Protein backbone atom coordinates (compact mmCIF):
# COMPACT_ATOMS: atom_id res chain seq x y z
CA MET A 1 29.48 9.37 -1.97
CA THR A 2 29.04 5.79 -1.98
CA LYS A 3 31.15 3.01 -1.88
CA THR A 4 30.12 0.22 -4.41
CA PHE A 5 31.15 -3.74 -4.26
CA LYS A 6 30.66 -6.50 -6.87
CA SER A 7 29.43 -9.91 -5.89
CA LYS A 8 27.13 -12.62 -6.86
CA LEU A 9 23.99 -14.02 -5.62
CA ALA A 10 24.70 -17.67 -4.52
CA ASN A 11 23.76 -20.10 -6.96
CA CYS A 12 23.67 -17.75 -9.59
CA ALA A 13 25.88 -17.06 -12.15
CA GLY A 14 25.90 -14.54 -15.28
CA GLY A 15 23.96 -12.23 -16.95
CA ILE A 16 22.31 -11.22 -20.02
CA VAL A 17 22.70 -7.65 -22.18
CA ALA A 18 19.60 -5.56 -21.23
CA SER A 19 16.93 -4.87 -23.80
CA VAL A 20 17.42 -2.32 -26.19
CA ILE A 21 14.49 -0.15 -25.81
CA ALA A 22 12.79 1.57 -29.57
CA MET A 23 10.74 4.46 -28.47
CA THR A 24 7.95 6.03 -30.70
CA ALA A 25 8.37 9.12 -31.49
CA PHE A 26 5.61 11.79 -29.91
CA GLY A 27 2.36 11.87 -32.04
CA ALA A 28 3.81 9.36 -34.92
CA ALA A 29 1.74 6.00 -34.63
CA PRO A 30 2.68 3.47 -32.90
CA ALA A 31 4.18 0.37 -34.50
CA TRP A 32 2.49 -2.22 -32.48
CA ALA A 33 -1.22 -3.36 -34.02
CA LYS A 34 -3.65 -4.42 -30.59
CA PRO A 35 -3.31 -3.83 -27.26
CA LEU A 36 -1.71 -7.61 -25.43
CA LYS A 37 -1.35 -9.06 -22.71
CA ILE A 38 1.92 -9.87 -20.91
CA GLU A 39 1.96 -12.35 -18.41
CA SER A 40 5.02 -14.24 -16.64
CA GLU A 41 5.25 -15.98 -13.11
CA ASN A 42 3.82 -13.42 -11.21
CA ILE A 43 3.03 -10.78 -13.10
CA VAL A 44 0.70 -9.91 -15.61
CA PHE A 45 0.79 -6.40 -17.59
CA PHE A 46 -2.33 -5.01 -20.07
CA GLY A 47 -1.50 -2.40 -21.81
CA ASP A 48 -1.96 -0.43 -25.43
CA VAL A 49 1.69 -0.10 -25.27
CA ASP A 50 4.83 -0.92 -27.25
CA PRO A 51 5.68 -5.08 -27.08
CA VAL A 52 8.94 -3.58 -26.58
CA LEU A 53 8.94 -1.89 -23.72
CA ALA A 54 5.67 -3.98 -21.98
CA LYS A 55 8.28 -6.70 -21.74
CA GLU A 56 10.97 -4.36 -20.37
CA ARG A 57 8.61 -3.31 -17.11
CA VAL A 58 7.93 -7.18 -16.64
CA GLN A 59 11.27 -8.50 -16.46
CA LYS A 60 12.44 -5.32 -14.58
CA TRP A 61 9.20 -6.24 -11.69
CA GLU A 62 10.59 -9.92 -11.93
CA THR A 63 13.79 -9.28 -11.06
CA TYR A 64 13.17 -6.46 -8.55
CA ARG A 65 10.80 -9.46 -7.06
CA LYS A 66 13.41 -11.96 -6.99
CA MET A 67 16.20 -9.68 -5.79
CA ILE A 68 13.82 -9.38 -3.20
CA TYR A 69 14.05 -12.98 -2.13
CA ALA A 70 17.61 -13.33 -2.35
CA LEU A 71 18.17 -10.48 -0.51
CA SER A 72 15.90 -11.36 2.85
CA GLY A 73 17.85 -14.85 2.13
CA VAL A 74 14.70 -16.54 0.86
CA SER A 75 15.40 -20.12 -1.14
CA ASN A 76 13.00 -20.86 -3.79
CA PRO A 77 10.25 -18.98 -3.28
CA PRO A 78 6.76 -19.55 -3.74
CA ALA A 79 4.69 -18.18 -6.27
CA ASP A 80 2.62 -14.96 -5.52
CA THR A 81 -1.10 -15.60 -4.43
CA GLN A 82 -1.58 -12.45 -5.77
CA LYS A 83 -0.17 -11.21 -8.65
CA LEU A 84 0.63 -7.98 -9.24
CA THR A 85 -1.39 -6.49 -12.45
CA ILE A 86 0.66 -3.30 -14.58
CA TYR A 87 -1.66 -1.29 -16.50
CA GLY A 88 0.47 0.27 -19.25
CA PHE A 89 0.18 3.77 -20.46
CA ARG A 90 1.76 5.59 -23.59
CA ASP A 91 2.28 8.92 -21.51
CA THR A 92 1.20 10.67 -19.17
CA ARG A 93 -1.40 12.02 -20.31
CA GLU A 94 -2.94 9.28 -20.72
CA LEU A 95 -2.73 7.97 -17.54
CA GLN A 96 -3.33 10.68 -15.69
CA LYS A 97 -6.78 11.40 -17.26
CA PHE A 98 -7.12 7.53 -16.56
CA THR A 99 -7.19 8.60 -12.75
CA GLY A 100 -8.70 11.37 -12.96
CA ASN A 101 -5.19 12.64 -11.46
CA ARG A 102 -2.63 15.25 -11.98
CA GLY A 103 1.15 15.47 -12.07
CA ILE A 104 2.00 11.77 -11.91
CA ALA A 105 3.83 9.29 -13.48
CA GLY A 106 3.03 5.91 -11.94
CA VAL A 107 0.55 4.75 -9.21
CA TYR A 108 0.44 1.72 -6.56
CA THR A 109 -2.75 0.43 -5.46
CA ASN A 110 -4.43 -2.04 -4.44
CA GLY A 111 -7.69 -3.35 -6.73
CA VAL A 112 -9.88 -6.04 -6.50
CA ASP A 113 -7.87 -8.83 -7.49
CA GLY A 114 -4.62 -7.93 -5.31
CA PRO A 115 -2.10 -5.26 -5.84
CA ILE A 116 -1.18 -3.25 -9.35
CA PHE A 117 0.58 -0.72 -10.34
CA LEU A 118 -0.61 1.97 -13.21
CA THR A 119 2.58 3.06 -14.88
CA SER A 120 3.29 5.61 -17.86
CA VAL A 121 5.36 3.76 -20.59
CA ASN A 122 8.40 6.01 -21.81
CA ASN A 123 11.71 7.57 -21.37
CA SER A 124 10.59 10.67 -19.63
CA TYR A 125 9.36 8.49 -16.96
CA MET A 126 12.13 5.68 -16.53
CA GLU A 127 14.59 8.86 -15.97
CA ASP A 128 12.75 10.55 -13.89
CA GLY A 129 12.17 6.74 -11.34
CA PHE A 130 9.89 8.92 -8.58
CA SER A 131 6.62 6.89 -9.42
CA GLU A 132 8.66 4.05 -10.55
CA GLN A 133 10.60 4.00 -6.45
CA VAL A 134 6.63 4.63 -4.99
CA GLY A 135 5.51 1.10 -6.51
CA PHE A 136 8.57 -0.79 -5.90
CA HIS A 137 8.27 0.33 -2.10
CA GLU A 138 4.88 -0.97 -2.38
CA TYR A 139 5.44 -4.06 -3.54
CA THR A 140 8.35 -4.27 -1.35
CA HIS A 141 5.56 -4.85 1.10
CA HIS A 142 3.28 -6.98 -0.87
CA VAL A 143 6.20 -9.60 -1.49
CA LEU A 144 7.31 -9.30 2.34
CA HIS A 145 4.46 -9.47 4.19
CA SER A 146 3.64 -12.98 1.77
CA PHE A 147 6.33 -14.74 2.98
CA VAL A 148 7.00 -12.73 7.02
CA ARG A 149 3.65 -11.50 7.17
CA GLU A 150 4.69 -9.82 10.82
CA GLY A 151 8.74 -11.17 11.27
CA PHE A 152 8.98 -7.60 10.85
CA PRO A 153 8.94 -5.19 12.95
CA ARG A 154 7.15 -1.87 11.47
CA TRP A 155 10.33 0.69 11.20
CA TYR A 156 12.19 -2.74 9.55
CA ASP A 157 9.44 -3.10 6.98
CA GLU A 158 9.11 0.56 6.19
CA GLY A 159 13.15 1.34 5.73
CA PHE A 160 14.11 -1.91 4.03
CA ALA A 161 11.42 -0.82 1.13
CA ASN A 162 12.89 2.36 0.87
CA TYR A 163 16.15 0.90 1.04
CA LEU A 164 15.59 -1.54 -1.90
CA ALA A 165 12.76 1.03 -3.59
CA THR A 166 16.13 2.73 -5.13
CA MET A 167 17.47 -0.40 -6.86
CA SER A 168 18.81 -0.53 -10.39
CA ILE A 169 18.97 -2.78 -12.73
CA THR A 170 21.60 -1.90 -15.87
CA ASP A 171 22.93 -5.14 -18.24
CA ASP A 172 23.84 -7.83 -15.78
CA THR A 173 24.49 -6.13 -12.52
CA VAL A 174 22.24 -5.50 -10.55
CA ALA A 175 23.14 -1.80 -7.37
CA VAL A 176 21.22 -1.86 -4.59
CA GLY A 177 21.15 0.67 -1.89
CA ASP A 178 21.40 3.96 -3.38
CA PRO A 179 20.14 7.35 -1.44
CA SER A 180 18.33 8.99 -3.09
CA VAL A 181 15.15 7.93 -1.49
CA GLY A 182 12.75 10.81 -1.94
CA HIS A 183 12.01 10.93 2.28
CA VAL A 184 15.59 11.50 2.56
CA LYS A 185 15.66 13.71 -0.03
CA SER A 186 13.39 16.23 2.12
CA VAL A 187 15.15 15.45 5.22
CA VAL A 188 18.30 17.20 3.76
CA LYS A 189 16.41 20.05 1.60
CA TYR A 190 14.66 21.55 5.08
CA ARG A 191 17.05 20.51 7.29
CA LEU A 192 14.76 18.24 9.26
CA ASP A 193 15.86 17.07 12.56
CA TRP A 194 15.41 13.20 14.03
CA LEU A 195 12.95 12.33 15.62
CA ASP A 196 14.20 10.63 18.67
CA PRO A 197 15.41 7.06 18.25
CA GLU A 198 13.29 5.21 21.05
CA THR A 199 10.19 6.56 18.74
CA VAL A 200 11.42 5.14 15.80
CA LEU A 201 12.50 2.05 17.31
CA LYS A 202 9.10 1.14 18.82
CA ALA A 203 7.37 1.06 15.80
CA ILE A 204 6.66 -2.76 16.19
CA ALA A 205 2.92 -3.23 15.76
CA PHE A 206 2.20 0.03 14.75
CA TYR A 207 3.65 3.70 13.24
CA PRO A 208 4.84 5.64 15.91
CA ASN A 209 2.26 7.87 17.62
CA TYR A 210 4.28 11.20 17.61
CA LYS A 211 4.94 13.92 20.32
CA ARG A 212 3.60 17.22 19.21
CA ARG A 213 7.72 18.61 18.79
CA GLU A 214 7.84 16.00 16.76
CA MET A 215 5.17 16.36 14.52
CA ARG A 216 7.04 19.52 14.37
CA LYS A 217 10.50 17.93 12.87
CA GLY A 218 8.41 16.66 10.37
CA GLY A 219 6.71 13.50 11.69
CA PRO A 220 5.93 10.86 9.53
CA THR A 221 8.54 11.85 6.63
CA VAL A 222 11.55 12.36 8.91
CA PHE A 223 10.23 8.33 10.66
CA TYR A 224 10.10 7.44 7.02
CA ALA A 225 13.84 8.74 6.82
CA GLN A 226 15.20 7.44 9.04
CA ALA A 227 13.90 4.27 9.04
CA TRP A 228 15.86 3.63 5.57
CA LEU A 229 19.03 5.42 7.65
CA TYR A 230 19.26 2.68 10.23
CA VAL A 231 18.57 -0.67 7.32
CA HIS A 232 21.46 1.27 5.42
CA TYR A 233 23.31 1.31 8.11
CA MET A 234 23.06 -1.69 9.65
CA ARG A 235 23.52 -4.01 6.31
CA SER A 236 26.64 -1.91 5.71
CA GLN A 237 28.11 -3.28 9.07
CA PRO A 238 27.99 -7.01 9.28
CA LYS A 239 28.06 -6.86 13.22
CA TYR A 240 24.80 -5.03 13.07
CA ASN A 241 23.15 -7.51 10.30
CA SER A 242 24.05 -10.34 11.23
CA LYS A 243 22.08 -10.06 13.94
CA LEU A 244 18.98 -9.23 12.45
CA THR A 245 17.74 -12.93 13.25
CA GLU A 246 17.96 -12.65 17.09
CA TYR A 247 15.91 -9.52 16.70
CA LEU A 248 13.15 -10.34 15.03
CA LYS A 249 12.63 -14.07 17.73
CA LEU A 250 13.67 -11.78 20.38
CA ILE A 251 10.87 -8.93 19.26
CA ASP A 252 8.43 -12.03 19.11
CA THR A 253 8.74 -12.71 22.93
CA PRO A 254 6.17 -11.83 24.92
CA GLY A 255 6.50 -8.99 27.29
CA ILE A 256 9.58 -7.69 26.08
CA ASP A 257 10.09 -4.58 25.42
CA PRO A 258 10.92 -3.55 22.48
CA LEU A 259 13.74 -1.39 23.16
CA ASP A 260 15.29 -4.07 25.23
CA ALA A 261 15.62 -6.48 22.45
CA PHE A 262 17.11 -4.36 19.99
CA GLU A 263 20.34 -3.30 22.40
CA GLN A 264 20.40 -7.20 23.97
CA ALA A 265 20.04 -8.65 19.88
CA PHE A 266 23.11 -5.69 18.38
CA ALA A 267 24.65 -5.61 21.56
CA VAL A 268 25.16 -1.02 21.69
CA SER A 269 22.52 1.03 23.54
CA VAL A 270 19.66 2.63 21.41
CA GLU A 271 21.73 5.85 21.54
CA ASP A 272 24.50 4.85 20.69
CA PHE A 273 23.32 3.21 18.02
CA HIS A 274 21.54 6.04 16.92
CA LYS A 275 24.89 8.36 16.42
CA GLU A 276 26.42 5.64 14.33
CA ALA A 277 24.10 5.52 12.21
CA ALA A 278 23.86 10.10 12.04
CA ASN A 279 27.39 10.41 11.79
CA TYR A 280 27.32 7.30 8.82
CA PHE A 281 24.48 10.04 6.60
CA ARG A 282 26.88 13.13 7.64
CA ASN A 283 29.94 11.54 6.41
CA ASP A 284 27.92 10.74 2.76
CA ASP A 285 30.14 7.88 2.59
CA PHE A 286 27.00 4.86 1.79
CA VAL A 287 27.30 1.87 0.59
CA VAL A 288 25.79 0.89 -2.56
CA ASN A 289 26.34 -3.07 -3.12
CA GLN A 290 26.47 -4.09 -6.81
CA TYR A 291 25.35 -8.01 -7.82
CA ILE A 292 25.31 -10.01 -10.46
CA PRO A 293 22.47 -11.91 -9.94
CA GLY A 294 22.81 -14.23 -13.04
CA PRO A 295 19.83 -15.19 -15.12
CA GLU A 296 17.56 -17.06 -13.21
CA ILE A 297 17.07 -13.63 -11.39
CA MET A 298 16.99 -11.82 -14.43
CA THR A 299 15.09 -13.45 -16.96
CA SER A 300 11.41 -14.46 -16.40
CA ASP A 301 9.15 -16.87 -19.02
CA MET A 302 7.09 -14.69 -20.42
CA LYS A 303 3.43 -15.55 -22.76
CA VAL A 304 2.44 -12.44 -24.69
CA ALA A 305 -1.27 -12.80 -26.53
CA ALA A 306 -2.87 -9.09 -28.46
CA MET A 307 -6.18 -8.53 -26.75
CA SER A 308 -9.28 -6.54 -28.60
CA GLU A 309 -9.80 -2.80 -27.75
CA GLU A 310 -13.41 -4.26 -25.21
CA ASP A 311 -11.03 -6.96 -23.68
CA LEU A 312 -8.42 -3.99 -22.70
CA LYS A 313 -11.57 -2.29 -21.46
CA ALA A 314 -12.55 -4.77 -19.88
CA ALA A 315 -9.24 -5.78 -18.14
CA GLN A 316 -8.95 -2.12 -17.04
CA ILE A 317 -12.00 -2.57 -14.51
CA PRO A 318 -10.01 -3.33 -11.13
CA ALA A 319 -8.05 -0.23 -11.88
CA ARG A 320 -10.81 2.12 -13.48
CA LEU A 321 -13.25 1.02 -9.44
CA ALA A 322 -9.56 2.37 -7.83
CA PHE A 323 -10.55 5.47 -8.70
CA LEU A 324 -13.67 5.81 -9.86
CA ASN A 325 -14.66 9.08 -8.87
CA ASP A 326 -16.54 12.37 -10.51
CA LYS A 327 -13.37 13.66 -13.08
CA THR A 328 -13.43 9.51 -14.61
CA ALA A 329 -17.28 8.16 -14.63
CA ARG A 330 -18.02 9.77 -17.73
CA ASN A 331 -15.59 7.51 -19.37
CA PHE A 332 -15.36 4.26 -17.02
CA LEU A 333 -19.28 4.53 -18.39
CA LYS A 334 -18.53 4.14 -21.74
CA ASP A 335 -15.82 1.33 -21.18
CA LEU A 336 -18.37 -0.23 -19.55
CA ASN A 337 -20.22 -0.56 -22.43
CA LYS A 338 -17.61 -1.30 -24.75
CA ALA A 339 -16.51 -4.20 -22.76
CA TYR A 340 -20.44 -5.26 -22.74
CA LYS A 341 -21.70 -4.87 -26.36
CA LYS A 342 -18.43 -7.89 -26.89
CA ASP A 343 -18.97 -9.68 -23.34
CA PRO A 344 -22.87 -9.36 -21.19
CA SER A 345 -22.06 -12.23 -18.80
CA ASN A 346 -18.89 -10.94 -18.18
CA PRO A 347 -18.82 -10.52 -14.22
CA ARG A 348 -16.68 -8.19 -14.18
CA ILE A 349 -18.22 -5.68 -16.54
CA THR A 350 -21.50 -6.35 -13.72
CA MET A 351 -19.39 -5.46 -11.11
CA GLY A 352 -18.56 -2.26 -12.95
CA PHE A 353 -21.76 -1.39 -13.56
CA VAL A 354 -23.08 -2.15 -9.49
CA SER A 355 -19.63 0.26 -9.27
CA TYR A 356 -21.00 2.81 -11.28
CA ASP A 357 -25.14 2.75 -9.88
CA ILE A 358 -22.65 3.75 -6.54
CA HIS A 359 -20.81 6.15 -7.27
CA GLN A 360 -24.02 8.18 -9.24
CA GLU A 361 -26.00 7.24 -5.84
CA SER A 362 -28.59 5.00 -7.05
CA TYR A 363 -28.21 1.95 -5.08
CA GLU A 364 -32.06 0.96 -6.54
CA ASP A 365 -30.28 0.14 -9.35
CA ALA A 366 -26.88 -1.51 -7.84
CA VAL A 367 -29.08 -3.67 -5.62
CA ALA A 368 -31.54 -5.25 -8.26
CA ARG A 369 -28.51 -5.71 -11.19
CA SER A 370 -25.73 -7.21 -8.55
CA GLU A 371 -28.30 -9.86 -7.24
CA ALA A 372 -29.70 -11.07 -10.68
CA ALA A 373 -26.17 -11.74 -11.73
CA LEU A 374 -25.84 -13.22 -8.31
CA ALA A 375 -28.23 -14.95 -7.89
CA ALA A 376 -27.25 -16.95 -11.55
CA SER A 377 -23.79 -17.20 -10.59
CA PRO A 378 -23.80 -17.37 -6.97
CA SER A 379 -20.12 -17.89 -6.10
CA ASP A 380 -18.40 -15.75 -8.57
CA PRO A 381 -16.42 -13.88 -5.77
CA TYR A 382 -16.81 -10.10 -8.28
CA LEU A 383 -20.42 -10.52 -8.11
CA MET A 384 -20.34 -11.54 -4.63
CA HIS A 385 -18.37 -8.44 -4.39
CA ALA A 386 -20.76 -5.64 -6.23
CA ALA A 387 -24.02 -7.51 -3.98
CA ALA A 388 -22.43 -6.62 -1.29
CA GLY A 389 -21.11 -3.77 -1.96
CA ALA A 390 -24.75 -2.60 -3.76
CA ARG A 391 -26.08 -3.94 -0.14
CA PHE A 392 -23.67 -2.08 1.66
CA ALA A 393 -23.66 1.19 0.33
CA SER A 394 -28.18 1.75 -0.03
CA VAL A 395 -27.76 1.81 4.03
CA SER A 396 -24.45 4.07 4.60
CA GLY A 397 -24.46 5.77 1.26
CA PRO A 398 -28.00 8.09 2.42
CA HIS A 399 -27.79 7.47 6.54
CA PHE A 400 -23.76 9.74 5.96
CA GLU A 401 -25.70 12.13 3.11
CA ALA A 402 -27.96 12.83 6.04
CA LEU A 403 -26.27 14.09 8.40
CA GLU A 404 -26.10 18.04 9.60
CA ASP A 405 -22.77 19.41 9.71
CA GLU A 406 -21.35 18.60 12.70
CA GLU A 407 -23.72 15.47 13.29
CA TYR A 408 -22.88 11.61 13.75
CA LYS A 409 -24.54 8.87 14.05
CA PRO A 410 -23.01 5.37 14.13
CA LEU A 411 -24.39 2.73 11.04
CA PRO A 412 -27.35 0.95 12.14
CA MET A 413 -27.61 -2.90 11.47
CA ASN A 414 -30.72 -3.84 8.98
CA ASP A 415 -31.07 -6.98 7.36
CA ASP A 416 -29.32 -5.56 4.44
CA MET A 417 -26.19 -4.53 6.28
CA LYS A 418 -26.58 -7.93 7.23
CA VAL A 419 -26.86 -9.71 3.82
CA ALA A 420 -23.86 -7.36 2.72
CA LEU A 421 -21.50 -8.19 5.96
CA ASN A 422 -21.89 -11.61 6.11
CA ARG A 423 -21.23 -11.41 2.03
CA TYR A 424 -18.01 -10.26 3.33
CA GLU A 425 -17.28 -12.68 5.59
CA GLN A 426 -17.55 -15.11 3.23
CA LEU A 427 -15.14 -12.93 1.20
CA LEU A 428 -12.60 -13.33 3.61
CA GLN A 429 -12.87 -16.94 4.04
CA ARG A 430 -11.92 -17.02 0.91
CA ASP A 431 -9.13 -14.94 1.16
CA PRO A 432 -7.79 -12.93 4.37
CA THR A 433 -6.61 -10.36 2.60
CA ASP A 434 -9.17 -9.15 0.49
CA LEU A 435 -9.04 -5.53 0.89
CA PHE A 436 -12.35 -4.09 -0.12
CA ALA A 437 -13.88 -6.45 2.33
CA VAL A 438 -11.75 -5.74 5.48
CA ARG A 439 -12.35 -2.66 4.03
CA GLN A 440 -16.16 -2.49 4.11
CA VAL A 441 -15.88 -4.66 7.54
CA THR A 442 -13.85 -2.58 9.30
CA THR A 443 -15.99 0.52 8.32
CA PHE A 444 -18.93 -1.13 9.31
CA TYR A 445 -17.69 -2.25 13.44
CA GLY A 446 -15.77 1.28 13.05
CA ASN A 447 -19.23 3.09 12.27
CA SER A 448 -21.96 1.00 14.45
CA ASP A 449 -22.97 -0.37 18.54
CA MET A 450 -22.69 -2.77 17.48
CA PRO A 451 -20.10 -5.56 19.75
CA ALA A 452 -16.61 -6.46 17.35
CA THR A 453 -16.57 -9.78 15.66
CA ASP A 454 -13.76 -12.19 15.43
CA ALA A 455 -13.70 -10.87 11.56
CA ALA A 456 -13.87 -7.66 12.91
CA LEU A 457 -11.08 -7.92 14.91
CA ASP A 458 -9.55 -10.22 12.51
CA ALA A 459 -9.60 -7.20 9.55
CA ALA A 460 -8.92 -4.75 11.49
CA ARG A 461 -5.35 -6.39 12.12
CA MET A 462 -5.27 -6.95 8.26
CA ILE A 463 -5.48 -3.34 8.01
CA ASP A 464 -3.17 -2.24 10.42
CA GLN A 465 0.07 -4.62 9.26
CA ARG A 466 -0.89 -5.40 5.66
CA TYR A 467 -2.54 -2.06 4.32
CA MET A 468 -1.99 1.03 6.87
CA ASP A 469 1.08 2.77 4.81
CA GLY A 470 1.03 5.66 6.60
CA PHE A 471 -2.31 7.40 8.39
CA GLU A 472 -5.86 7.79 7.10
CA PRO A 473 -8.18 9.50 9.71
CA PHE A 474 -11.17 7.60 9.00
CA ASN A 475 -9.58 3.48 8.99
CA GLY A 476 -7.77 4.91 12.09
CA MET A 477 -11.00 6.02 13.77
CA ASN A 478 -12.32 2.60 13.30
CA LEU A 479 -9.35 0.29 13.79
CA ALA A 480 -9.55 2.67 17.48
CA VAL A 481 -13.94 1.69 17.91
CA ILE A 482 -12.92 -1.90 17.49
CA TYR A 483 -9.57 -2.47 19.02
CA ALA A 484 -11.67 -0.49 22.13
CA LYS A 485 -14.70 -3.42 21.43
CA SER A 486 -12.40 -6.24 22.08
CA GLY A 487 -10.58 -4.35 25.02
CA TYR A 488 -6.99 -3.51 23.41
CA GLU A 489 -8.25 0.24 24.93
CA LEU A 490 -4.22 1.65 24.33
CA TYR A 491 -4.38 0.49 20.63
CA ALA A 492 -8.31 2.17 20.74
CA CYS A 493 -6.28 5.71 22.19
CA ASP A 494 -2.81 5.80 19.33
CA TYR A 495 -5.44 5.71 16.92
CA TYR A 496 -7.69 8.28 18.31
CA GLN A 497 -4.87 10.55 19.90
CA LYS A 498 -3.85 10.58 15.88
CA SER A 499 -7.18 10.94 14.36
CA THR A 500 -7.92 13.77 16.49
CA GLU A 501 -4.50 15.74 15.57
CA SER A 502 -5.25 14.85 12.02
CA VAL A 503 -8.50 17.16 11.63
CA LYS A 504 -6.24 20.38 11.24
CA ASP A 505 -6.14 19.33 7.42
CA PHE A 506 -10.02 18.72 7.15
CA LYS A 507 -12.19 21.43 6.36
CA ASP A 508 -16.15 22.34 6.23
CA ARG A 509 -18.93 19.67 6.62
CA GLN A 510 -16.42 17.03 6.47
CA LEU A 511 -13.53 18.86 9.87
CA GLY A 512 -17.72 18.37 11.96
CA ASN A 513 -18.77 15.44 10.78
CA PHE A 514 -15.28 14.21 11.94
CA LYS A 515 -15.22 15.86 15.36
CA ALA A 516 -18.96 14.75 15.76
CA ARG A 517 -17.32 11.45 15.61
CA LEU A 518 -14.62 11.84 17.39
CA ASP A 519 -16.85 13.12 20.44
CA TRP A 520 -19.03 9.69 19.52
CA PHE A 521 -15.53 8.09 20.18
CA LYS A 522 -14.59 9.79 23.51
CA THR A 523 -18.04 9.43 25.42
CA ASN A 524 -18.37 5.97 24.68
CA TYR A 525 -15.49 4.00 24.62
CA GLY A 526 -12.63 6.60 24.75
CA GLN A 527 -12.45 7.47 28.15
CA ASN A 528 -9.65 6.66 29.88
CA CYS A 529 -7.87 8.09 26.40
CA GLU A 530 -5.55 10.68 27.39
CA PHE A 531 -2.92 12.91 25.19
CA ASP A 532 0.55 13.16 25.75
CA ASP A 533 0.95 16.57 26.23
CA GLY A 534 4.80 16.42 23.50
CA GLU A 535 6.69 18.96 25.66
CA GLY A 536 8.68 16.58 26.97
């Protein structure tokens, strides 16, 4: 059951009729002549797809972005410094072939130029909606972090993203608060119990450190659902929603306990608030707000241009790099060769060839190709990425390949690695959010005996606050080592414990190497780390 309320956002009036979507019959020749590029204020779209569908998709994401700001109380939102790039495909089969992943209709990730979303543009995709929900969720983080940075605690950040991700846009109306969230469905389907509310509400800078009994209850799945529930209930209750700003100020107060901040700001005990929210969930009486935003939110200026097939292949390189694997490498090389024939001096294409060389473990070729290109254009960021990546891989690749099944050794700091790290630090000076650079910097300092630099700590924090959506054990151990070297023992031990608990999903040599890495950490940095037995 849902309650719906119609309202008009401040300074917005009127609306537009949604575009009629003309679909091409499966197997029929497309009605468009060439691939296209569509660019709006905050989004760039590339694809060999129906222009009507492509424009509809760009408008939907622009509207979604504007609604995030409107619902967050931000007037005159700034243009994104990193535009969202959407790559459109005619159907799911084409998308799955491109990524090498079956069973997906859309996927959101971060590329060398910023956030990217790969999507199948067809009716079945739109009716399913889950893949777009995931994309909206991740894009919400990108938008929120662009103007609040560390302003939202982790639990609210995740809950708000899930709350917004089921937004539906029809004609001149936007509906927000639909309870069809994937994590919530899992809680209902598998009859999972709620986590201790303190576990959720203490997740401020980091994800929860789950006790063993909480992992048995569903751990991260329940955390996402419970965070959504708390945010949804808060936004349905003016007495709580009006106090959010006060709460955000309090949790930024040095030394304050996050649970004390919650109870002081909202004038309710953590236990009583959880009971209220649980009853709200049990009654299945969710508030779904309907807005009529007006043309300022519902319409966007767009530039549409035709492109050649070769230009499309070049534009797709950031997406190709995000999904470069054994299944996709051959097609990637074919696309690179096509693009190269038309534009041999394109830095993106050079970066693509270097990345392919690295994937093939042709490290000498990768270094020679990238250094020659960088010498001709020393300030080009694509070529700096390529050259840094080649040097880094020439050290890390052979090093890790030479390890025995149950062996771990830290990475060496030789001349090639010094050059690579220097270039990554230059890239981070240009853009501290550069995912490729922060990943490589944290990988080195999380796998070496070298003291953590300021750049390494900044990179670890960037991974933690912006890119660690969920838990990935290799990243977790990188952060554990860097935090330990930097004197943040509590955070280091938390990530060490999470990583230790994750090894049950590993197999064979991967398991042996990772256990050896855990032992290396315990010996060198984690002597004081103690596990909660999780039974209390």
